PDB file of N, CA, C, O and CB in Angstrom:
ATOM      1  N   UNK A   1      45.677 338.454  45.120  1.00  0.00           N
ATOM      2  CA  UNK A   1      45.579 337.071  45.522  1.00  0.00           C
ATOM      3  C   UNK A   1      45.827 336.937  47.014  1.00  0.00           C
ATOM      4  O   UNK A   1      46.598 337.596  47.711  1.00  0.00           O
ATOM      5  CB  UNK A   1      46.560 336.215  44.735  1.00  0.00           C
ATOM      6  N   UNK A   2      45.029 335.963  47.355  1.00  0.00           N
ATOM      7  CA  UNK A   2      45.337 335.716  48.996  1.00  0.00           C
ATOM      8  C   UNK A   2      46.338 334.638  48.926  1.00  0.00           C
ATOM      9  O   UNK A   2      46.198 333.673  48.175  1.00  0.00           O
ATOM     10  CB  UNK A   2      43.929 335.189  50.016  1.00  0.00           C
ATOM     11  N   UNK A   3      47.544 334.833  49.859  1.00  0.00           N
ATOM     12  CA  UNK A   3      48.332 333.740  49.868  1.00  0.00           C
ATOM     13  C   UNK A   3      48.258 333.533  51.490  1.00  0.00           C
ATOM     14  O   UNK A   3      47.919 334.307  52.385  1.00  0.00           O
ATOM     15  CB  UNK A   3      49.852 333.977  49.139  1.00  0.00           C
ATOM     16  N   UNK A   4      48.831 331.818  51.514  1.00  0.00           N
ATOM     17  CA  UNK A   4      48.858 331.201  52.576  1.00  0.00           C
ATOM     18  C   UNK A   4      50.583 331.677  53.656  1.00  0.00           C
ATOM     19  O   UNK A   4      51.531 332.239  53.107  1.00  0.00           O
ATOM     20  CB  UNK A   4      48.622 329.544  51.967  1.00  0.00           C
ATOM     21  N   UNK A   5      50.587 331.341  54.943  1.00  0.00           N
ATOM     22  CA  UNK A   5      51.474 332.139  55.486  1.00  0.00           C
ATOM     23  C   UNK A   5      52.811 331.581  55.124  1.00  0.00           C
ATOM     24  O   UNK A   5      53.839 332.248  55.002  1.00  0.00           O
ATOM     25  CB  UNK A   5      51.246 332.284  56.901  1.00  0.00           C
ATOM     26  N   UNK A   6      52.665 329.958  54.924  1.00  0.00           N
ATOM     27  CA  UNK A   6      53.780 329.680  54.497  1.00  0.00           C
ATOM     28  C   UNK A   6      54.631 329.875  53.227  1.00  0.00           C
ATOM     29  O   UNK A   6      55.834 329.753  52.999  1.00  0.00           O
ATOM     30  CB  UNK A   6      53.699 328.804  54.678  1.00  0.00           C
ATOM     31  N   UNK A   7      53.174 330.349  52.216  1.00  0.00           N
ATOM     32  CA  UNK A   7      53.905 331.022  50.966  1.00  0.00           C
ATOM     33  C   UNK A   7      55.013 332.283  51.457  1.00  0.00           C
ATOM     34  O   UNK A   7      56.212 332.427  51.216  1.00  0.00           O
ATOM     35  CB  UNK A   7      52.611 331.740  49.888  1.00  0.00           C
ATOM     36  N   UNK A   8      54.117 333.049  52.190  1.00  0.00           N
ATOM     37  CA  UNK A   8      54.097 334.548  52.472  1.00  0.00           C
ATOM     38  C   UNK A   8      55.967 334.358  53.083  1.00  0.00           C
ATOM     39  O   UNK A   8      56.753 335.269  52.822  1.00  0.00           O
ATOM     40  CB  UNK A   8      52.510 335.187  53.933  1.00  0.00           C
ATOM     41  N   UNK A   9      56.375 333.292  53.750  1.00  0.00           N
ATOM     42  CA  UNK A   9      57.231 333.134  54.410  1.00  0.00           C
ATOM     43  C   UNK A   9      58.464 332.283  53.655  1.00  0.00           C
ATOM     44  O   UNK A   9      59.310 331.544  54.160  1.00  0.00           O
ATOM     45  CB  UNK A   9      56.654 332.653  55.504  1.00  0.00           C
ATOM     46  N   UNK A  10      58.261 332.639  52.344  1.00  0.00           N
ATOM     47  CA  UNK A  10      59.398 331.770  51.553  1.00  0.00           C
ATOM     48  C   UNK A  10      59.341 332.553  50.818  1.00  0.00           C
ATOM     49  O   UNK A  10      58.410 333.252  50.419  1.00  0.00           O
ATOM     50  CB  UNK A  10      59.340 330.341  51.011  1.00  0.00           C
ATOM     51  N   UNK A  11      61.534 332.420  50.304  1.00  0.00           N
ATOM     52  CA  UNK A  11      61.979 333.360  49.726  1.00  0.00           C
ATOM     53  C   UNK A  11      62.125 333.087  48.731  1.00  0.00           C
ATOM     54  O   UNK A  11      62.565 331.983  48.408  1.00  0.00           O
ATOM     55  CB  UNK A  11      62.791 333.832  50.087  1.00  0.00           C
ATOM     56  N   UNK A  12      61.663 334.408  47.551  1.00  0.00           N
ATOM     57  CA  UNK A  12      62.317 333.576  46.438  1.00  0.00           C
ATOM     58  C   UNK A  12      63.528 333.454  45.637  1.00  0.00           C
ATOM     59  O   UNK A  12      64.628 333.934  45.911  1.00  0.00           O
ATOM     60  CB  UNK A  12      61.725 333.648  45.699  1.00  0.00           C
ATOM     61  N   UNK A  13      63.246 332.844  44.738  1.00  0.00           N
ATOM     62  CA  UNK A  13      64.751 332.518  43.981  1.00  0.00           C
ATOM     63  C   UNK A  13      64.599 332.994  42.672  1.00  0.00           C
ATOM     64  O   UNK A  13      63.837 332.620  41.781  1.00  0.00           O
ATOM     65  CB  UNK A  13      65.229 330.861  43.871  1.00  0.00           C
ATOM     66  N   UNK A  14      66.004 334.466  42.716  1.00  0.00           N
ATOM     67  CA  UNK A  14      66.137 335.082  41.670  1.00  0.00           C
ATOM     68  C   UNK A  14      67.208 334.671  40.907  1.00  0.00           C
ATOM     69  O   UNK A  14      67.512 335.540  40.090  1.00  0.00           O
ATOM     70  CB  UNK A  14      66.159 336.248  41.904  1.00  0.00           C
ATOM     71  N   UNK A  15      67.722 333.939  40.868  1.00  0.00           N
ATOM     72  CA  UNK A  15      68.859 333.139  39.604  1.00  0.00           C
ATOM     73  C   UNK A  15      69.376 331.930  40.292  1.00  0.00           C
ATOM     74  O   UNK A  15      69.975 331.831  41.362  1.00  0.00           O
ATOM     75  CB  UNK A  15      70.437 334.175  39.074  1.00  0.00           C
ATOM     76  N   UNK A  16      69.001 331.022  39.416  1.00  0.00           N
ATOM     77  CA  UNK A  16      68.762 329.055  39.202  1.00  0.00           C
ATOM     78  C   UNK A  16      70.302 329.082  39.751  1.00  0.00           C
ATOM     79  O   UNK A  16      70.967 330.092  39.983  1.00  0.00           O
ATOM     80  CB  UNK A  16      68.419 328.038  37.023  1.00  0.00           C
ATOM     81  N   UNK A  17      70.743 327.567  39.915  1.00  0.00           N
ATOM     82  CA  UNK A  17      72.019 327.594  40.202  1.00  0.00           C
ATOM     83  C   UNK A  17      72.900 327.401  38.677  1.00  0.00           C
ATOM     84  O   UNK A  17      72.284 326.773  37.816  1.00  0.00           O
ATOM     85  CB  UNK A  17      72.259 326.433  41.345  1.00  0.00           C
ATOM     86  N   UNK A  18      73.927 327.771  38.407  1.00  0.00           N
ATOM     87  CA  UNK A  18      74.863 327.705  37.420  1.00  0.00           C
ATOM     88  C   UNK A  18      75.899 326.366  37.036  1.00  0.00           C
ATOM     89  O   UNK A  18      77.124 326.365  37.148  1.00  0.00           O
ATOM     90  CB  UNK A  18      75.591 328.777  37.757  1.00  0.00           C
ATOM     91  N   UNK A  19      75.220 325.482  36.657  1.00  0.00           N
ATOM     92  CA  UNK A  19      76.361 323.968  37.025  1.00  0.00           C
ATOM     93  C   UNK A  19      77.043 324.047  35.807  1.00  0.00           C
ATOM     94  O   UNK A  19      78.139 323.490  35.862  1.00  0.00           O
ATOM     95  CB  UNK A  19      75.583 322.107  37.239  1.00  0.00           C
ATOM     96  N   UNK A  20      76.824 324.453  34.932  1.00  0.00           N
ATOM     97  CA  UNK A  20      77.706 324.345  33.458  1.00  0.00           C
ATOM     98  C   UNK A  20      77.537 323.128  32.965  1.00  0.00           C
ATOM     99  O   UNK A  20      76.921 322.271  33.600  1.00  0.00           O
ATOM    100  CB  UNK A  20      79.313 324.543  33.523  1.00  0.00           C
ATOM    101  N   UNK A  21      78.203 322.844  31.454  1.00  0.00           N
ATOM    102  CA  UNK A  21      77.888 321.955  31.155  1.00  0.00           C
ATOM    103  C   UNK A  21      78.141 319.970  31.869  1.00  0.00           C
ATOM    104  O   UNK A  21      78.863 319.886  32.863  1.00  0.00           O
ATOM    105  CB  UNK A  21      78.288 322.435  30.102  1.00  0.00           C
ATOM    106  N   UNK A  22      77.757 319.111  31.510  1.00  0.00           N
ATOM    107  CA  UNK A  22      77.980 318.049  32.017  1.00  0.00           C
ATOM    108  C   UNK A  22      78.959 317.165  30.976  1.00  0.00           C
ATOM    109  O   UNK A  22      78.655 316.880  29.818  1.00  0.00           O
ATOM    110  CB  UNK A  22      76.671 317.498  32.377  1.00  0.00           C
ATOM    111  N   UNK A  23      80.612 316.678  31.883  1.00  0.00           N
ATOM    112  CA  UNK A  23      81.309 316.425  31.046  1.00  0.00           C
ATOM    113  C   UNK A  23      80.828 314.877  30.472  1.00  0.00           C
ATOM    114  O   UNK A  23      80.212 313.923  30.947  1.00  0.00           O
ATOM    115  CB  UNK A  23      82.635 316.652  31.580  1.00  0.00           C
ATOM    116  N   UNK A  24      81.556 315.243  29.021  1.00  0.00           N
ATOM    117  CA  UNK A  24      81.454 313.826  28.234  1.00  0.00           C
ATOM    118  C   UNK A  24      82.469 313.236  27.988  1.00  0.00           C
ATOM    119  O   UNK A  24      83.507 313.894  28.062  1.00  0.00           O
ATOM    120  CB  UNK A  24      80.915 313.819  27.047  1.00  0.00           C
ATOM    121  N   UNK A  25      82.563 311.675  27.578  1.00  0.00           N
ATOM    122  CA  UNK A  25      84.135 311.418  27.712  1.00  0.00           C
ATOM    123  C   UNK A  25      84.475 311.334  25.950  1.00  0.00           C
ATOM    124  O   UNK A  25      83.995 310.744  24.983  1.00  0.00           O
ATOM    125  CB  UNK A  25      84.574 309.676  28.765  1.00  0.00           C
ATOM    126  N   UNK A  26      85.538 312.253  26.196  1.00  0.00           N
ATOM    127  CA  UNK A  26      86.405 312.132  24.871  1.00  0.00           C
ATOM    128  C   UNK A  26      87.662 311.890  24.702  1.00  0.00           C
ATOM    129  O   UNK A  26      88.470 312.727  25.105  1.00  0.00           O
ATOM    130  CB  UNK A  26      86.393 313.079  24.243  1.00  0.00           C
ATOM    131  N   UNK A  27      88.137 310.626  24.033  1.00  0.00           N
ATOM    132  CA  UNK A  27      88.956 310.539  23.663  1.00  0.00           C
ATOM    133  C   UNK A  27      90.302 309.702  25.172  1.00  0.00           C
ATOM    134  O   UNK A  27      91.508 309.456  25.184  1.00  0.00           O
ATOM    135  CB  UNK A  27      88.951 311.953  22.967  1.00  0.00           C
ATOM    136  N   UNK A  28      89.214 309.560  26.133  1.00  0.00           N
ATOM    137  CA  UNK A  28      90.342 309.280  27.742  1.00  0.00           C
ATOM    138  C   UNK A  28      90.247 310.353  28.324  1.00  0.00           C
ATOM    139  O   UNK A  28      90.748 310.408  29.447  1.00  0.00           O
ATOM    140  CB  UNK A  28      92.134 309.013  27.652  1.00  0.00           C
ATOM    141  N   UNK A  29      89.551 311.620  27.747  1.00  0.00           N
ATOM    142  CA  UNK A  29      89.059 312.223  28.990  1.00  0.00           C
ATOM    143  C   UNK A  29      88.093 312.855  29.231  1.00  0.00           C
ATOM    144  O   UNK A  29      87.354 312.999  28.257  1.00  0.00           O
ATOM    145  CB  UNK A  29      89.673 312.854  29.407  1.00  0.00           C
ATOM    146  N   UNK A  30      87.740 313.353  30.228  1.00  0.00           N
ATOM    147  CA  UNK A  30      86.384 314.521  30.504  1.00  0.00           C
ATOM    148  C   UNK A  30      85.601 315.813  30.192  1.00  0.00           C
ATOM    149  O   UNK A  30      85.420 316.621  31.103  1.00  0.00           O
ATOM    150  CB  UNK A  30      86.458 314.859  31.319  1.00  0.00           C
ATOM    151  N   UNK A  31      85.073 316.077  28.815  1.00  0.00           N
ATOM    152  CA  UNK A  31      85.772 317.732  28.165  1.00  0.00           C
ATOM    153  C   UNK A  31      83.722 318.045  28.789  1.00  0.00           C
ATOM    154  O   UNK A  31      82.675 317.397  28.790  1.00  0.00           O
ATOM    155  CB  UNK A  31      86.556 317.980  25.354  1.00  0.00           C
ATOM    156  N   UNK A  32      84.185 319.379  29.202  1.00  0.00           N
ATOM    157  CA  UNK A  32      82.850 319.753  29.275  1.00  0.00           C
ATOM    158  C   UNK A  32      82.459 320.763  27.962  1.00  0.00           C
ATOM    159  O   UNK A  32      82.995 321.866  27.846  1.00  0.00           O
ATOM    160  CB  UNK A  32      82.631 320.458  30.727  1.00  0.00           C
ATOM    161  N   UNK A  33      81.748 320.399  27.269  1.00  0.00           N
ATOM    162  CA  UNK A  33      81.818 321.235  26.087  1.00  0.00           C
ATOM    163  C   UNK A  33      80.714 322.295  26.209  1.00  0.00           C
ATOM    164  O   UNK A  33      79.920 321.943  27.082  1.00  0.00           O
ATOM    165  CB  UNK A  33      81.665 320.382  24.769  1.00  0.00           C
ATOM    166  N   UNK A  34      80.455 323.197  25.776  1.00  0.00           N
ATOM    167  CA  UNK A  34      79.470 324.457  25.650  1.00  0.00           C
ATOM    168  C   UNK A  34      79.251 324.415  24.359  1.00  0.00           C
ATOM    169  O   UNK A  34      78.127 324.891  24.195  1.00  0.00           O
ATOM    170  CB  UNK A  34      79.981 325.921  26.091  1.00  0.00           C
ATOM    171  N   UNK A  35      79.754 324.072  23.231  1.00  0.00           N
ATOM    172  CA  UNK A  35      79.469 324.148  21.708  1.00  0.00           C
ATOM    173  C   UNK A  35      79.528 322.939  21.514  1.00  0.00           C
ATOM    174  O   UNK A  35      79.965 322.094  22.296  1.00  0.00           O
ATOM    175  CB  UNK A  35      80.356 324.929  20.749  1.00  0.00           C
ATOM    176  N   UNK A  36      78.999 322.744  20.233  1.00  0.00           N
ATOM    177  CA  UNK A  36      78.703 321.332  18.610  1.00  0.00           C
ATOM    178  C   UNK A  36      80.613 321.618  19.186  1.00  0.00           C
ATOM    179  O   UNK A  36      81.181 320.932  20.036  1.00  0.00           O
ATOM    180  CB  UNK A  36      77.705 322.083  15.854  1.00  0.00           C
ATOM    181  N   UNK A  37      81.233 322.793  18.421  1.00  0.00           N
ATOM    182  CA  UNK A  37      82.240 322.567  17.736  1.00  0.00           C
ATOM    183  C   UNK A  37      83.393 322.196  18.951  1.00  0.00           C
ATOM    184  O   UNK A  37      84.615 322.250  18.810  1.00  0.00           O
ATOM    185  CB  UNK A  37      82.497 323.811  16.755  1.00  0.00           C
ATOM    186  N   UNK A  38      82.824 321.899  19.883  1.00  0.00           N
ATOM    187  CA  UNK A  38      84.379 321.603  20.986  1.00  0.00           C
ATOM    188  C   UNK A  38      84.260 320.240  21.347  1.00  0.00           C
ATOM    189  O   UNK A  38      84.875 319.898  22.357  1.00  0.00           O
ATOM    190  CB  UNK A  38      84.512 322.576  22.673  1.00  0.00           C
ATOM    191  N   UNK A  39      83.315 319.021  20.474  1.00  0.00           N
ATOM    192  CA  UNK A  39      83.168 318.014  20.387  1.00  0.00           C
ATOM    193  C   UNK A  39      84.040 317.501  19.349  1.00  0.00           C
ATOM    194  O   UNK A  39      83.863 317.943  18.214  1.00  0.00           O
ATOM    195  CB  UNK A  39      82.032 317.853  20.343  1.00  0.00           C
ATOM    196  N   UNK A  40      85.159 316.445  19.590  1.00  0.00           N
ATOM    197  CA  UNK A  40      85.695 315.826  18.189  1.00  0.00           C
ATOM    198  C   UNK A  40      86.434 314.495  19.118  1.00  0.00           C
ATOM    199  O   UNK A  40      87.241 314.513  20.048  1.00  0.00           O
ATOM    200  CB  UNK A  40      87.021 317.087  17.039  1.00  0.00           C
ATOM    201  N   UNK A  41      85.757 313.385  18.400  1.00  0.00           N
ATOM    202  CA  UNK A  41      86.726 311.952  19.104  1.00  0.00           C
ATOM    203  C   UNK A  41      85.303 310.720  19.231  1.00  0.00           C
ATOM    204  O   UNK A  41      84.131 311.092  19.175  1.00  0.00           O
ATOM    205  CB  UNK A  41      87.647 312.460  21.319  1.00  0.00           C
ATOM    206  N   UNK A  42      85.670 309.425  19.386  1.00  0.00           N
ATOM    207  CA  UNK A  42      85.140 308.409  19.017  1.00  0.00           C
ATOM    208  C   UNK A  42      84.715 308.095  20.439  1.00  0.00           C
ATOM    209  O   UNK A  42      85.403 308.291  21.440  1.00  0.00           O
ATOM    210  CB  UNK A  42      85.978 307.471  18.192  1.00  0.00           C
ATOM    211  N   UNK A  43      83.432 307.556  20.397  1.00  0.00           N
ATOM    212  CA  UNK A  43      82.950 307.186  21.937  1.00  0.00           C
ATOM    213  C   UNK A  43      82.022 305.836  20.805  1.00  0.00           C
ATOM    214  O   UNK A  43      81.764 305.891  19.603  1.00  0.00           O
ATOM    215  CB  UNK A  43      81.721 308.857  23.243  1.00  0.00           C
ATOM    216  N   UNK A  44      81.682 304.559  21.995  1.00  0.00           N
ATOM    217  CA  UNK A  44      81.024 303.742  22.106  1.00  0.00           C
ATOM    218  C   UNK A  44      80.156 303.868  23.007  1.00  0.00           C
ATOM    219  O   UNK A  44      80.485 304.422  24.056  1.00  0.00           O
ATOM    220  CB  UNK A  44      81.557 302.920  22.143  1.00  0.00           C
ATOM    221  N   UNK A  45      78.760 303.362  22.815  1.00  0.00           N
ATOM    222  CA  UNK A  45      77.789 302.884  23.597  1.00  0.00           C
ATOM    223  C   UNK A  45      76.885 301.822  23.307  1.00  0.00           C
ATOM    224  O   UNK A  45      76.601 301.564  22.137  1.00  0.00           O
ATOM    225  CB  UNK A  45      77.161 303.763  23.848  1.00  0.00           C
ATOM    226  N   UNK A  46      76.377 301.142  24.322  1.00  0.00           N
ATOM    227  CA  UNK A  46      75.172 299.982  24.370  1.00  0.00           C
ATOM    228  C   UNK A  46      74.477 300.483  25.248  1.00  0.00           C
ATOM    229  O   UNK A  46      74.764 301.248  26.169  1.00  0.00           O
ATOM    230  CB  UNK A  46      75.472 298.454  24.745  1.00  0.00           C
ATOM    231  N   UNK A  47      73.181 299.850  24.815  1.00  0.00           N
ATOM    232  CA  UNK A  47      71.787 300.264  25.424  1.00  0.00           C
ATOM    233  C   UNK A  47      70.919 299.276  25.220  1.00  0.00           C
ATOM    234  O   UNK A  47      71.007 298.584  24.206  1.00  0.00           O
ATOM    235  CB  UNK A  47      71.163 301.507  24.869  1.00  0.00           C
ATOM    236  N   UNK A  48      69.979 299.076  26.133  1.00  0.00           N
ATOM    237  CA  UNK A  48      69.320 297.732  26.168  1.00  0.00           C
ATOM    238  C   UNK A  48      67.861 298.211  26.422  1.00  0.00           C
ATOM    239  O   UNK A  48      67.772 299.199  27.151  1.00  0.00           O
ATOM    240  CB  UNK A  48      69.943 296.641  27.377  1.00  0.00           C
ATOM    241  N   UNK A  49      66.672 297.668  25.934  1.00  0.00           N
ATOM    242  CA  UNK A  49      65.707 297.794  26.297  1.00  0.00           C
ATOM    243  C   UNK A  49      64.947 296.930  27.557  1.00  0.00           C
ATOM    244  O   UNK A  49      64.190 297.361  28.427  1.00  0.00           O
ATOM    245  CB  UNK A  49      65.293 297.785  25.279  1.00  0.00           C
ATOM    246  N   UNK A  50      65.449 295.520  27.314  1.00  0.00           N
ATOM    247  CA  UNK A  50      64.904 294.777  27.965  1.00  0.00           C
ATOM    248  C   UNK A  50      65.794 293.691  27.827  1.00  0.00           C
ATOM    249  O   UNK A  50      66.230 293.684  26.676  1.00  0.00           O
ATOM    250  CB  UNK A  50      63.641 294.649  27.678  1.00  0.00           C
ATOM    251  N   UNK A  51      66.420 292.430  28.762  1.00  0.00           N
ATOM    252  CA  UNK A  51      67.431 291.814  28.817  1.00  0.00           C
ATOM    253  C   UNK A  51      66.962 290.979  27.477  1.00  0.00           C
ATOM    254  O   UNK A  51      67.745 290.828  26.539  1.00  0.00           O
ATOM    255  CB  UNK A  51      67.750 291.141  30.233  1.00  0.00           C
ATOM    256  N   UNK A  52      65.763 290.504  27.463  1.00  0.00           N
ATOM    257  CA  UNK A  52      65.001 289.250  26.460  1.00  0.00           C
ATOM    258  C   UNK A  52      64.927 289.693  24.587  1.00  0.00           C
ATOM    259  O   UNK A  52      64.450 289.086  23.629  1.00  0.00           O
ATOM    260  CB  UNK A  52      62.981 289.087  27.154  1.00  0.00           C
ATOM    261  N   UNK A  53      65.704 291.128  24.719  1.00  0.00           N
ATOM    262  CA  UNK A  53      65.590 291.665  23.118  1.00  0.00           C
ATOM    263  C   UNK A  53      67.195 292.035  22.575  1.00  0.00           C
ATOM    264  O   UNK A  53      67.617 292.295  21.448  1.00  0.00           O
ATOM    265  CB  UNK A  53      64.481 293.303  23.029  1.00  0.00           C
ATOM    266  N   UNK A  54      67.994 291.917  24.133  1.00  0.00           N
ATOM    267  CA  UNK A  54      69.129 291.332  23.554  1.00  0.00           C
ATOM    268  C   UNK A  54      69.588 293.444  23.169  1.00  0.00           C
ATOM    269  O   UNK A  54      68.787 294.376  23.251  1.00  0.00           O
ATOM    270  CB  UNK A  54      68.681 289.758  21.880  1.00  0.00           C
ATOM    271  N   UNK A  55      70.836 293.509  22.846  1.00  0.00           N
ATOM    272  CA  UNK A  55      71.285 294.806  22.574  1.00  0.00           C
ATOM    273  C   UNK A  55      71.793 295.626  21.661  1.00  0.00           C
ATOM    274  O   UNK A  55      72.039 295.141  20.557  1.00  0.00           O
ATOM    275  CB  UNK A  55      71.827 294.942  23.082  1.00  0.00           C
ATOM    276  N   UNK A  56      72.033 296.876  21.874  1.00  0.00           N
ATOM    277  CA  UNK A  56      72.433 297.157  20.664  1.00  0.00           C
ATOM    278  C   UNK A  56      73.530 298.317  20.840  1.00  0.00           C
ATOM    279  O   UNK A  56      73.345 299.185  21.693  1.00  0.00           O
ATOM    280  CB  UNK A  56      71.221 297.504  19.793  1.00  0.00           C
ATOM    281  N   UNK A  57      75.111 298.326  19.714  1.00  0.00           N
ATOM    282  CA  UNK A  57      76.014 298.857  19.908  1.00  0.00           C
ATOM    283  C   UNK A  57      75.884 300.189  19.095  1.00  0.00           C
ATOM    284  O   UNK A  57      75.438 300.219  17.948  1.00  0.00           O
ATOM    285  CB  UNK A  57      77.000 298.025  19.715  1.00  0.00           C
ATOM    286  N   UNK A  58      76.311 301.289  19.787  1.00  0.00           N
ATOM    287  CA  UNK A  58      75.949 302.415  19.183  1.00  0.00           C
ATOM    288  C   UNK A  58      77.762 303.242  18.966  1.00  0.00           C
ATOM    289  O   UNK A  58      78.442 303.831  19.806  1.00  0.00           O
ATOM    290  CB  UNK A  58      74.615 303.292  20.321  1.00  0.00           C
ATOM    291  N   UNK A  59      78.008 302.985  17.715  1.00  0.00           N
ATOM    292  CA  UNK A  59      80.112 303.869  17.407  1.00  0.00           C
ATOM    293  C   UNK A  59      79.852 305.335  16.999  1.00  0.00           C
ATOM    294  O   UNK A  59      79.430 305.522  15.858  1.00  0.00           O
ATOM    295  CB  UNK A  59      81.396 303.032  15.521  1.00  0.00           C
ATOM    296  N   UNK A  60      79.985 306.022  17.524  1.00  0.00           N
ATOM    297  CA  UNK A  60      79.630 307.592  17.190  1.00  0.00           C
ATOM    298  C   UNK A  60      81.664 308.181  16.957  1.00  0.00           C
ATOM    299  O   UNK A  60      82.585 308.001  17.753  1.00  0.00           O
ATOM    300  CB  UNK A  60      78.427 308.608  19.108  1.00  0.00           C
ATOM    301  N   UNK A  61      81.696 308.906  15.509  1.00  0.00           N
ATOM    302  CA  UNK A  61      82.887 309.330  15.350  1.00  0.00           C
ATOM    303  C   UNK A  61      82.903 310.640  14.659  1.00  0.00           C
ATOM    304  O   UNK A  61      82.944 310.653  13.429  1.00  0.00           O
ATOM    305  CB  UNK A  61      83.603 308.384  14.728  1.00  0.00           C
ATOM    306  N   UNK A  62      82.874 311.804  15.375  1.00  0.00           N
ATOM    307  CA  UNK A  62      82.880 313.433  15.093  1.00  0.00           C
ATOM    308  C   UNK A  62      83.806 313.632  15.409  1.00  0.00           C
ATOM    309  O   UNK A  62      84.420 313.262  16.410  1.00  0.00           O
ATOM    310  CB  UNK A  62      82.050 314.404  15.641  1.00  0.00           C
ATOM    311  N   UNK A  63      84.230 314.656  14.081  1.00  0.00           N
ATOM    312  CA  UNK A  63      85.574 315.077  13.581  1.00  0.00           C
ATOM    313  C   UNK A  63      85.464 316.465  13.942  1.00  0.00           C
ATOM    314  O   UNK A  63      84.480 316.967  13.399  1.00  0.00           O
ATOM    315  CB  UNK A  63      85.904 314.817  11.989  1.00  0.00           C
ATOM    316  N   UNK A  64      85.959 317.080  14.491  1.00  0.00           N
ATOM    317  CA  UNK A  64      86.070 319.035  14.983  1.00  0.00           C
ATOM    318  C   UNK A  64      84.263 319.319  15.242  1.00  0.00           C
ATOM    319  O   UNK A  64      84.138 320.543  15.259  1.00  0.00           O
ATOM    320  CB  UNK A  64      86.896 320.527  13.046  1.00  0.00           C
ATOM    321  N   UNK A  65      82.959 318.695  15.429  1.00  0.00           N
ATOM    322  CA  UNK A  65      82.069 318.836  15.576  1.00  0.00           C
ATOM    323  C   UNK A  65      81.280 318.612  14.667  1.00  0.00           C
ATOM    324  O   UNK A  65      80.074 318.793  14.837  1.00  0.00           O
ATOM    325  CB  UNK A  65      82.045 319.576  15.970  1.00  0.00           C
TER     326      UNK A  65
END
C-alpha cells in the first residue's frame, strides 16, 4: 500500500489506555466494581424522555450481586 507522509509520520498505539472500571454509587459511596458480584445496595433513578411525557422512577435493590 502507498501511504501518505503524514500517515508514514504517526506513531502507533500499542496498548489503549487502562482507566478501570467507572465508579457507581453504592450505598453513600463510590465502589468501582470489576464483577456482577461486588455490586450489592439500593440506588434510585429518574429519567425523562421529553419534559411533556412527564417521568419515570427507576428503585433498583441487589443483594451480594
Amino acid at each position: 500500500m502507498i501511504y501518505s507522509k503524514e500517515i508514514e509520520n504517526m506513531c502507533p498505539v500499542h496498548k489503549g489506555a487502562n482507566h478501570g472500571p467507572a465508579p457507581i454509587p453504592e450505598e453513600g459511596q463510590w465502589v468501582k466494581s470489576k464483577e456482577i458480584s461486588d455490586i450489592s445496595g439500593l440506588t434510585h433513578g429518574i429519567g425523562w424522555c421529553a419534559p411533556q411525557q412527564g417521568c419515570c422512577k427507576l428503585t433498583l435493590n441487589v443483594k451480594e450481586g
